[in-house]
Coordinates of N, CA and C in Angstrom, one line a residue:
M1 N 71.1 104.6 114.7 CA 72.4 104.3 114.2 C 72.7 102.8 114.6
N2 N 73.4 102.1 113.7 CA 73.7 100.7 114.0 C 74.6 100.6 115.2
N3 N 74.2 99.9 116.3 CA 74.9 99.9 117.5 C 76.3 99.3 117.4
R4 N 76.4 98.3 116.6 CA 77.8 97.7 116.4 C 78.7 98.7 115.7
I5 N 78.3 99.3 114.7 CA 79.1 100.3 114.0 C 79.4 101.5 115.0
D6 N 78.4 101.9 115.8 CA 78.5 102.9 116.7 C 79.7 102.6 117.7
Q7 N 79.7 101.4 118.2 CA 80.8 101.0 119.2 C 82.1 101.0 118.5
M8 N 82.2 100.6 117.3 CA 83.4 100.5 116.5 C 83.9 101.9 116.3
V9 N 83.0 102.9 116.0 CA 83.4 104.2 115.7 C 84.0 104.9 117.0
L10 N 83.4 104.6 118.1 CA 83.9 105.1 119.4 C 85.4 104.6 119.6
K11 N 85.6 103.4 119.3 CA 87.0 102.8 119.5 C 87.9 103.5 118.5
F12 N 87.5 103.6 117.3 CA 88.3 104.3 116.3 C 88.6 105.7 116.6
R13 N 87.6 106.4 117.2 CA 87.8 107.8 117.6 C 88.8 107.9 118.7
D14 N 88.8 107.0 119.6 CA 89.8 107.0 120.7 C 91.2 106.7 120.1
S15 N 91.3 105.8 119.1 CA 92.6 105.5 118.5 C 93.1 106.8 117.8
L16 N 92.2 107.5 117.1 CA 92.7 108.8 116.5 C 93.2 109.8 117.5
A17 N 92.5 109.9 118.6 CA 92.9 110.8 119.7 C 94.2 110.4 120.2
D18 N 94.5 109.1 120.3 CA 95.8 108.6 120.9 C 97.0 108.9 119.9
T19 N 96.7 108.8 118.6 CA 97.8 108.9 117.7 C 98.0 110.3 117.0
E20 N 97.0 111.2 117.2 CA 97.2 112.5 116.5 C 98.3 113.4 117.0
R21 N 98.8 113.0 118.2 CA 99.9 113.8 118.8 C 101.2 113.1 118.8
L22 N 101.3 112.1 118.0 CA 102.6 111.3 117.8 C 103.6 112.2 117.2
T23 N 104.9 112.0 117.4 CA 106.0 112.7 116.7 C 106.0 112.2 115.3
P24 N 106.6 113.0 114.4 CA 106.7 112.6 113.0 C 107.2 111.2 112.8
A25 N 108.3 110.8 113.5 CA 108.9 109.5 113.4 C 107.9 108.4 113.9
E26 N 107.3 108.7 115.0 CA 106.3 107.7 115.6 C 105.1 107.5 114.6
L27 N 104.7 108.7 114.1 CA 103.5 108.6 113.2 C 103.9 107.8 111.9
T28 N 105.1 108.0 111.4 CA 105.5 107.3 110.2 C 105.6 105.8 110.4
A29 N 106.1 105.4 111.6 CA 106.2 104.0 111.9 C 104.8 103.4 112.1
Y30 N 103.9 104.1 112.7 CA 102.5 103.7 112.9 C 101.8 103.5 111.6
Q31 N 102.0 104.5 110.7 CA 101.4 104.4 109.4 C 101.9 103.2 108.5
E32 N 103.2 103.0 108.6 CA 103.8 101.9 107.8 C 103.3 100.6 108.3
R33 N 103.0 100.4 109.6 CA 102.5 99.1 110.1 C 101.1 98.9 109.6
L34 N 100.3 100.0 109.4 CA 99.0 99.9 108.9 C 99.0 99.7 107.4
L35 N 99.9 100.3 106.7 CA 100.0 100.2 105.2 C 100.3 98.8 104.7
D36 N 101.2 98.1 105.5 CA 101.7 96.8 105.0 C 100.5 95.9 104.6
P37 N 99.6 95.5 105.5 CA 98.6 94.6 105.1 C 97.6 95.2 104.1
L38 N 97.4 96.5 104.1 CA 96.5 97.1 103.1 C 97.1 97.0 101.7
L39 N 98.4 97.3 101.6 CA 99.0 97.2 100.3 C 99.0 95.8 99.8
R40 N 99.3 94.9 100.6 CA 99.3 93.5 100.2 C 98.0 93.0 99.7
H41 N 96.9 93.4 100.4 CA 95.6 93.1 100.0 C 95.2 93.7 98.7
A42 N 95.5 95.0 98.5 CA 95.2 95.6 97.3 C 96.0 95.1 96.1
H43 N 97.2 94.8 96.3 CA 98.1 94.2 95.3 C 97.6 92.9 94.8
R44 N 97.1 92.0 95.7 CA 96.7 90.7 95.4 C 95.3 90.6 94.9
N45 N 94.4 91.5 95.4 CA 93.0 91.2 95.2 C 92.2 92.3 94.5
V46 N 92.9 93.4 94.1 CA 92.2 94.5 93.4 C 93.0 94.7 92.0
P47 N 92.4 94.2 90.9 CA 93.1 94.2 89.6 C 93.6 95.5 89.3
G48 N 92.9 96.6 89.5 CA 93.3 97.9 89.1 C 94.5 98.4 89.9
Y49 N 94.8 97.9 91.0 CA 95.9 98.3 91.8 C 97.1 97.3 91.7
G50 N 96.9 96.2 91.1 CA 98.0 95.2 91.0 C 99.2 95.8 90.3
K51 N 99.1 96.3 89.1 CA 100.2 96.9 88.4 C 100.6 98.3 89.0
R52 N 99.7 99.0 89.5 CA 100.0 100.4 90.0 C 100.9 100.2 91.2
L53 N 100.7 99.2 92.1 CA 101.5 99.1 93.3 C 102.7 98.3 93.1
A54 N 102.9 97.7 91.9 CA 104.1 96.9 91.6 C 105.4 97.5 92.0
P55 N 105.7 98.8 91.8 CA 107.0 99.4 92.2 C 107.3 99.3 93.7
L56 N 106.3 99.0 94.5 CA 106.6 98.9 96.0 C 107.1 97.5 96.4
F57 N 106.9 96.6 95.5 CA 107.1 95.2 95.9 C 108.5 94.7 95.4
R58 N 109.3 94.2 96.3 CA 110.5 93.6 96.0 C 110.5 92.2 96.5
G59 N 110.0 91.3 95.6 CA 109.8 89.9 96.1 C 108.6 90.0 97.1
D60 N 108.7 89.4 98.3 CA 107.7 89.5 99.3 C 107.7 90.7 100.2
K61 N 108.7 91.5 100.0 CA 108.9 92.7 100.8 C 108.4 93.9 100.2
I62 N 107.9 94.9 101.0 CA 107.4 96.2 100.5 C 108.5 97.3 100.8
D63 N 108.8 98.0 99.8 CA 109.8 99.1 99.9 C 109.1 100.4 99.7
L64 N 108.7 101.1 100.8 CA 108.0 102.4 100.6 C 108.8 103.5 100.1
S65 N 110.1 103.3 100.0 CA 110.9 104.4 99.4 C 110.6 104.6 97.9
H66 N 109.9 103.6 97.3 CA 109.5 103.8 95.9 C 108.1 104.3 95.7
W67 N 107.6 104.9 96.8 CA 106.2 105.3 96.8 C 105.9 106.3 95.6
A68 N 106.9 107.2 95.3 CA 106.7 108.2 94.3 C 106.6 107.6 92.9
E69 N 106.9 106.3 92.8 CA 106.8 105.6 91.5 C 105.4 105.1 91.2
V70 N 104.6 105.1 92.2 CA 103.2 104.6 92.1 C 102.4 105.6 91.3
P71 N 101.8 105.3 90.2 CA 101.0 106.3 89.4 C 99.8 106.8 90.2
I72 N 99.6 108.1 90.1 CA 98.4 108.7 90.8 C 97.1 108.2 90.1
L73 N 96.2 107.8 90.9 CA 94.9 107.4 90.3 C 94.0 108.6 90.3
T74 N 93.6 109.0 89.1 CA 92.7 110.1 88.9 C 91.3 109.7 89.0
R75 N 90.4 110.6 89.2 CA 88.9 110.3 89.2 C 88.5 109.7 87.8
Q76 N 89.1 110.3 86.7 CA 88.8 109.9 85.4 C 89.2 108.4 85.2
H77 N 90.4 108.1 85.6 CA 90.8 106.7 85.4 C 89.9 105.7 86.2
A78 N 89.6 106.1 87.4 CA 88.7 105.2 88.2 C 87.3 105.1 87.6
Q79 N 86.8 106.1 87.0 CA 85.5 106.0 86.4 C 85.5 105.2 85.1
Q80 N 86.7 105.2 84.4 CA 86.8 104.5 83.1 C 86.7 103.0 83.3
D81 N 87.2 102.5 84.4 CA 87.3 101.1 84.7 C 87.0 100.8 86.1
Q82 N 85.8 101.2 86.5 CA 85.4 101.1 87.9 C 85.5 99.6 88.5
R83 N 85.1 98.7 87.6 CA 85.1 97.3 88.1 C 86.4 96.8 88.5
S84 N 87.5 97.3 87.9 CA 88.8 96.8 88.2 C 89.3 97.3 89.5
F85 N 88.7 98.2 90.1 CA 89.1 98.8 91.4 C 88.2 98.2 92.6
L86 N 87.5 97.2 92.3 CA 86.7 96.5 93.3 C 87.5 95.2 93.7
A87 N 87.6 94.9 94.9 CA 88.4 93.8 95.4 C 87.7 92.5 95.0
D88 N 88.5 91.5 94.5 CA 87.9 90.2 94.2 C 87.6 89.4 95.5
R89 N 88.2 89.7 96.5 CA 88.0 89.1 97.8 C 88.1 90.0 98.9
I90 N 87.2 90.0 99.9 CA 87.2 90.8 101.1 C 87.3 90.0 102.3
P91 N 88.3 90.2 103.2 CA 88.3 89.4 104.5 C 87.0 89.5 105.2
P92 N 86.5 88.4 105.7 CA 85.2 88.4 106.4 C 85.1 89.3 107.5
H93 N 86.2 89.6 108.3 CA 86.1 90.4 109.5 C 85.8 91.9 109.1
L94 N 85.9 92.3 107.9 CA 85.7 93.6 107.5 C 84.2 93.9 107.3
G95 N 83.4 92.9 107.3 CA 82.0 93.1 107.1 C 81.5 93.1 105.7
P96 N 80.2 93.0 105.4 CA 79.8 92.9 104.0 C 79.9 94.2 103.3
A97 N 80.1 94.1 102.0 CA 80.3 95.4 101.2 C 78.9 95.8 100.6
R98 N 78.7 97.1 100.6 CA 77.5 97.7 100.1 C 77.8 98.7 99.0
A99 N 76.9 98.8 98.1 CA 77.1 99.7 97.0 C 76.9 101.2 97.4
G100 N 77.6 102.1 96.8 CA 77.4 103.5 97.1 C 77.9 104.3 95.9
E101 N 77.6 105.6 95.9 CA 78.1 106.5 94.8 C 78.3 107.9 95.4
T102 N 79.2 108.6 94.7 CA 79.4 110.0 95.1 C 78.3 110.9 94.7
S103 N 78.2 112.1 95.1 CA 77.1 113.0 94.8 C 77.1 113.4 93.4
G104 N 78.3 113.4 92.7 CA 78.3 113.8 91.3 C 78.4 115.3 91.1
S105 N 78.7 116.0 92.2 CA 78.8 117.5 92.2 C 79.8 118.0 91.2
T106 N 80.9 117.2 91.0 CA 81.9 117.6 90.0 C 81.8 117.0 88.7
G107 N 80.7 116.3 88.4 CA 80.5 115.7 87.1 C 79.8 114.3 87.3
L108 N 80.3 113.3 86.6 CA 79.7 112.0 86.7 C 80.0 111.4 88.0
P109 N 78.9 110.8 88.7 CA 79.2 110.2 90.0 C 80.1 109.0 89.9
L110 N 80.8 108.7 91.0 CA 81.7 107.6 91.0 C 81.1 106.5 91.9
N111 N 80.9 105.3 91.3 CA 80.3 104.2 92.0 C 81.4 103.5 92.8
F112 N 81.0 103.0 93.9 CA 82.0 102.3 94.8 C 81.3 101.3 95.7
K113 N 82.1 100.6 96.4 CA 81.5 99.7 97.5 C 82.2 100.0 98.8
I114 N 81.5 99.9 99.9 CA 82.0 100.2 101.2 C 81.7 99.1 102.2
N115 N 82.6 98.7 103.0 CA 82.3 97.7 104.0 C 82.3 98.4 105.4
D116 N 82.0 97.6 106.4 CA 81.9 98.1 107.7 C 83.1 98.9 108.2
L117 N 84.3 98.4 107.9 CA 85.5 99.0 108.4 C 85.7 100.4 107.8
A118 N 85.5 100.4 106.4 CA 85.6 101.7 105.7 C 84.6 102.7 106.3
E119 N 83.4 102.3 106.5 CA 82.4 103.1 107.1 C 82.8 103.7 108.5
V120 N 83.4 102.8 109.3 CA 83.8 103.2 110.6 C 84.9 104.2 110.5
A121 N 85.9 104.0 109.6 CA 86.9 105.0 109.4 C 86.4 106.4 109.0
S122 N 85.4 106.4 108.1 CA 84.8 107.6 107.6 C 84.1 108.3 108.7
L123 N 83.3 107.6 109.5 CA 82.5 108.1 110.6 C 83.4 108.6 111.7
G124 N 84.5 107.8 111.9 CA 85.5 108.2 113.0 C 86.2 109.5 112.7
M125 N 86.6 109.7 111.4 CA 87.2 110.9 111.1 C 86.3 112.1 111.1
T126 N 85.0 111.9 110.8 CA 84.0 112.9 110.9 C 83.8 113.3 112.4
D127 N 83.8 112.2 113.2 CA 83.6 112.5 114.7 C 84.8 113.2 115.3
R128 N 86.0 113.0 114.7 CA 87.2 113.7 115.2 C 87.0 115.2 114.9
A129 N 86.4 115.5 113.7 CA 86.2 116.9 113.4 C 85.2 117.5 114.3
Y130 N 84.1 116.7 114.7 CA 83.2 117.2 115.7 C 83.9 117.5 117.0
R131 N 84.8 116.6 117.4 CA 85.5 116.8 118.7 C 86.4 118.1 118.6
W132 N 87.1 118.3 117.5 CA 88.0 119.4 117.3 C 87.2 120.7 117.4
W133 N 86.0 120.7 116.8 CA 85.2 121.9 116.8 C 84.2 122.1 117.9
G134 N 84.2 121.1 118.8 CA 83.3 121.2 120.0 C 81.8 121.0 119.7
Y135 N 81.5 120.1 118.7 CA 80.1 119.9 118.5 C 79.5 119.0 119.6
D136 N 78.3 119.4 120.0 CA 77.6 118.6 121.1 C 76.6 117.7 120.4
G137 N 76.9 116.4 120.5 CA 76.0 115.4 119.8 C 74.6 115.3 120.4
A138 N 74.4 115.9 121.6 CA 73.1 115.9 122.2 C 72.2 117.0 121.6
R139 N 72.8 117.9 120.8 CA 72.0 118.9 120.2 C 71.5 118.5 118.9
T140 N 70.7 119.3 118.2 CA 70.1 118.9 116.9 C 70.9 119.3 115.7
L141 N 70.9 118.5 114.7 CA 71.6 118.7 113.4 C 70.6 118.6 112.3
A142 N 70.7 119.5 111.4 CA 69.9 119.5 110.1 C 70.9 119.2 109.0
S143 N 70.5 118.3 108.1 CA 71.4 118.0 107.0 C 70.5 118.1 105.7
V144 N 71.1 118.8 104.7 CA 70.5 118.8 103.4 C 71.3 117.9 102.5
I145 N 70.7 116.9 102.0 CA 71.5 115.8 101.3 C 70.8 115.5 99.9
P146 N 71.6 114.9 99.0 CA 71.1 114.5 97.7 C 70.1 113.3 97.9
P147 N 69.1 113.1 97.1 CA 68.1 112.0 97.3 C 68.8 110.6 97.2
R148 N 69.9 110.5 96.5 CA 70.5 109.2 96.3 C 71.0 108.7 97.7
A149 N 71.3 109.6 98.6 CA 71.9 109.1 99.9 C 70.7 108.6 100.8
I150 N 69.7 109.4 101.0 CA 68.5 109.0 101.8 C 67.3 109.7 101.2
A151 N 66.2 109.0 101.0 CA 65.0 109.6 100.5 C 64.4 110.3 101.7
A152 N 64.4 111.7 101.6 CA 63.8 112.6 102.6 C 63.2 113.8 101.8
P153 N 62.2 113.6 101.1 CA 61.7 114.6 100.2 C 61.1 115.8 101.0
A154 N 61.3 117.0 100.5 CA 60.6 118.2 101.1 C 59.1 118.1 100.8
P155 N 58.3 118.8 101.6 CA 58.7 119.7 102.6 C 58.9 119.1 104.0
A156 N 58.6 117.8 104.2 CA 58.7 117.2 105.6 C 60.1 116.7 105.9
G157 N 60.7 116.1 104.9 CA 62.0 115.4 105.2 C 61.8 114.3 106.2
V158 N 62.8 113.9 106.9 CA 62.7 112.8 108.0 C 63.5 113.3 109.2
T159 N 63.2 112.7 110.3 CA 63.9 113.0 111.5 C 64.4 111.7 112.2
L160 N 65.7 111.6 112.4 CA 66.2 110.4 113.0 C 66.8 110.7 114.4
Q161 N 67.0 109.6 115.1 CA 67.5 109.8 116.5 C 69.0 109.4 116.5
G162 N 69.9 110.4 116.9 CA 71.3 110.1 117.1 C 72.1 110.4 115.8
W163 N 72.9 111.4 115.8 CA 73.7 111.7 114.6 C 75.2 111.6 114.9
R164 N 75.6 111.6 116.2 CA 77.0 111.4 116.6 C 77.1 110.2 117.5
P165 N 78.1 109.3 117.2 CA 78.3 108.1 118.1 C 78.4 108.5 119.6
G166 N 77.7 107.8 120.4 CA 77.8 108.1 121.9 C 76.8 109.1 122.4
F167 N 76.0 109.7 121.5 CA 75.0 110.6 121.8 C 73.7 110.2 121.2
P168 N 73.0 109.2 121.8 CA 71.8 108.7 121.1 C 70.6 109.6 121.1
S169 N 70.6 110.7 121.9 CA 69.4 111.6 122.1 C 69.4 112.7 121.1
G170 N 70.5 113.0 120.4 CA 70.5 114.1 119.5 C 69.6 113.9 118.2
L171 N 68.8 114.8 117.9 CA 67.9 114.7 116.7 C 68.6 115.1 115.5
H172 N 68.4 114.3 114.4 CA 69.0 114.6 113.1 C 67.9 114.8 112.1
H173 N 67.6 116.0 111.7 CA 66.6 116.4 110.7 C 67.3 116.3 109.3
I174 N 66.7 115.6 108.4 CA 67.3 115.4 107.1 C 66.2 115.8 106.0
V175 N 66.7 116.5 104.9 CA 65.8 116.8 103.8 C 66.6 116.8 102.5
N176 N 66.0 116.4 101.5 CA 66.5 116.5 100.1 C 66.3 117.9 99.7
L177 N 67.3 118.5 99.0 CA 67.3 119.9 98.6 C 66.0 120.1 97.7
P178 N 65.1 121.0 98.2 CA 63.9 121.3 97.4 C 64.2 122.3 96.3
R179 N 63.4 122.4 95.3 CA 63.6 123.3 94.2 C 63.3 124.8 94.7
D180 N 62.4 124.9 95.6 CA 61.9 126.2 96.1 C 62.7 126.6 97.3
D181 N 63.4 127.8 97.2 CA 64.1 128.3 98.4 C 63.3 128.6 99.6
D182 N 62.0 129.0 99.4 CA 61.1 129.3 100.5 C 60.8 128.1 101.3
V183 N 60.7 126.9 100.6 CA 60.4 125.7 101.2 C 61.6 125.3 102.1
M184 N 62.8 125.5 101.6 CA 64.0 125.2 102.4 C 64.1 126.1 103.7
I185 N 63.8 127.4 103.5 CA 63.8 128.3 104.7 C 62.7 127.9 105.7
D186 N 61.5 127.6 105.2 CA 60.4 127.2 106.1 C 60.8 125.9 106.9
W187 N 61.5 125.0 106.2 CA 61.9 123.7 106.8 C 62.9 124.0 107.9
L188 N 63.9 124.9 107.7 CA 64.9 125.2 108.7 C 64.2 126.0 109.8
M189 N 63.4 126.9 109.6 CA 62.8 127.7 110.6 C 61.9 126.8 111.5
A190 N 61.2 125.9 111.0 CA 60.4 125.0 111.8 C 61.2 124.1 112.7
R191 N 62.4 123.7 112.3 CA 63.2 122.8 113.1 C 64.2 123.5 114.0
Q192 N 64.6 124.7 113.6 CA 65.6 125.5 114.5 C 66.8 124.6 114.9
P193 N 67.5 124.1 114.0 CA 68.6 123.2 114.4 C 69.8 124.0 115.0
D194 N 70.6 123.3 115.8 CA 71.8 123.9 116.4 C 72.9 123.9 115.4
Y195 N 72.9 122.9 114.5 CA 74.0 122.8 113.5 C 73.3 122.5 112.1
L196 N 74.0 123.0 111.1 CA 73.5 122.7 109.7 C 74.6 122.1 108.9
S197 N 74.3 121.0 108.2 CA 75.3 120.4 107.3 C 74.7 120.4 105.9
A198 N 75.5 120.9 104.9 CA 75.1 120.9 103.6 C 76.3 120.9 102.7
G199 N 76.3 120.1 101.6 CA 77.5 119.9 100.7 C 77.6 120.9 99.6
S200 N 78.7 120.9 99.0 CA 79.0 121.9 97.9 C 78.1 121.6 96.7
W201 N 77.5 120.4 96.6 CA 76.6 120.1 95.5 C 75.3 121.0 95.5
M202 N 75.1 121.7 96.6 CA 73.9 122.6 96.6 C 74.2 123.9 95.8
L203 N 75.4 124.2 95.6 CA 75.7 125.5 94.9 C 75.4 125.4 93.4

């Protein structure tokens, strides 16, 4: 795991733990402080959001009481004009943007770009779920994933070190879904993982 990202995730995880018990009023104020720079960035630098977010802007001020006027962005709309939802400019401190795509389990995959901060947020929220459910990062995890994510062809797959930030010793066994169910069962039996992760795209 990228050590820089790992450390950022640990900090983000601590922030989530600090804020998840805020009162509704405290949480609203906290969210609004975070929304302000995000909305300004999207309004100025993401063509697809420029017009959509216009109801919130009154001159240089943001009025969140008009949030219900912002059109809902559907998956279909995003897929029809994916380029317009990419930022023209990304602040350097957010890290470089990398291309990615969804699994396509509900139809056509959605292409996107993700930077370090977005990856940290995603990993941090996943780690929060691990904390809530008491997952031990020192134990072994087996993941069945689409080949677009990581090339880990059956029957061997790949094994990586560390699947949860702060627990570098936990083994992560990964395999792309094989066509033969017996191969999948043999793979799991050979590795005997403590936890299994598999998406709805397997169904």
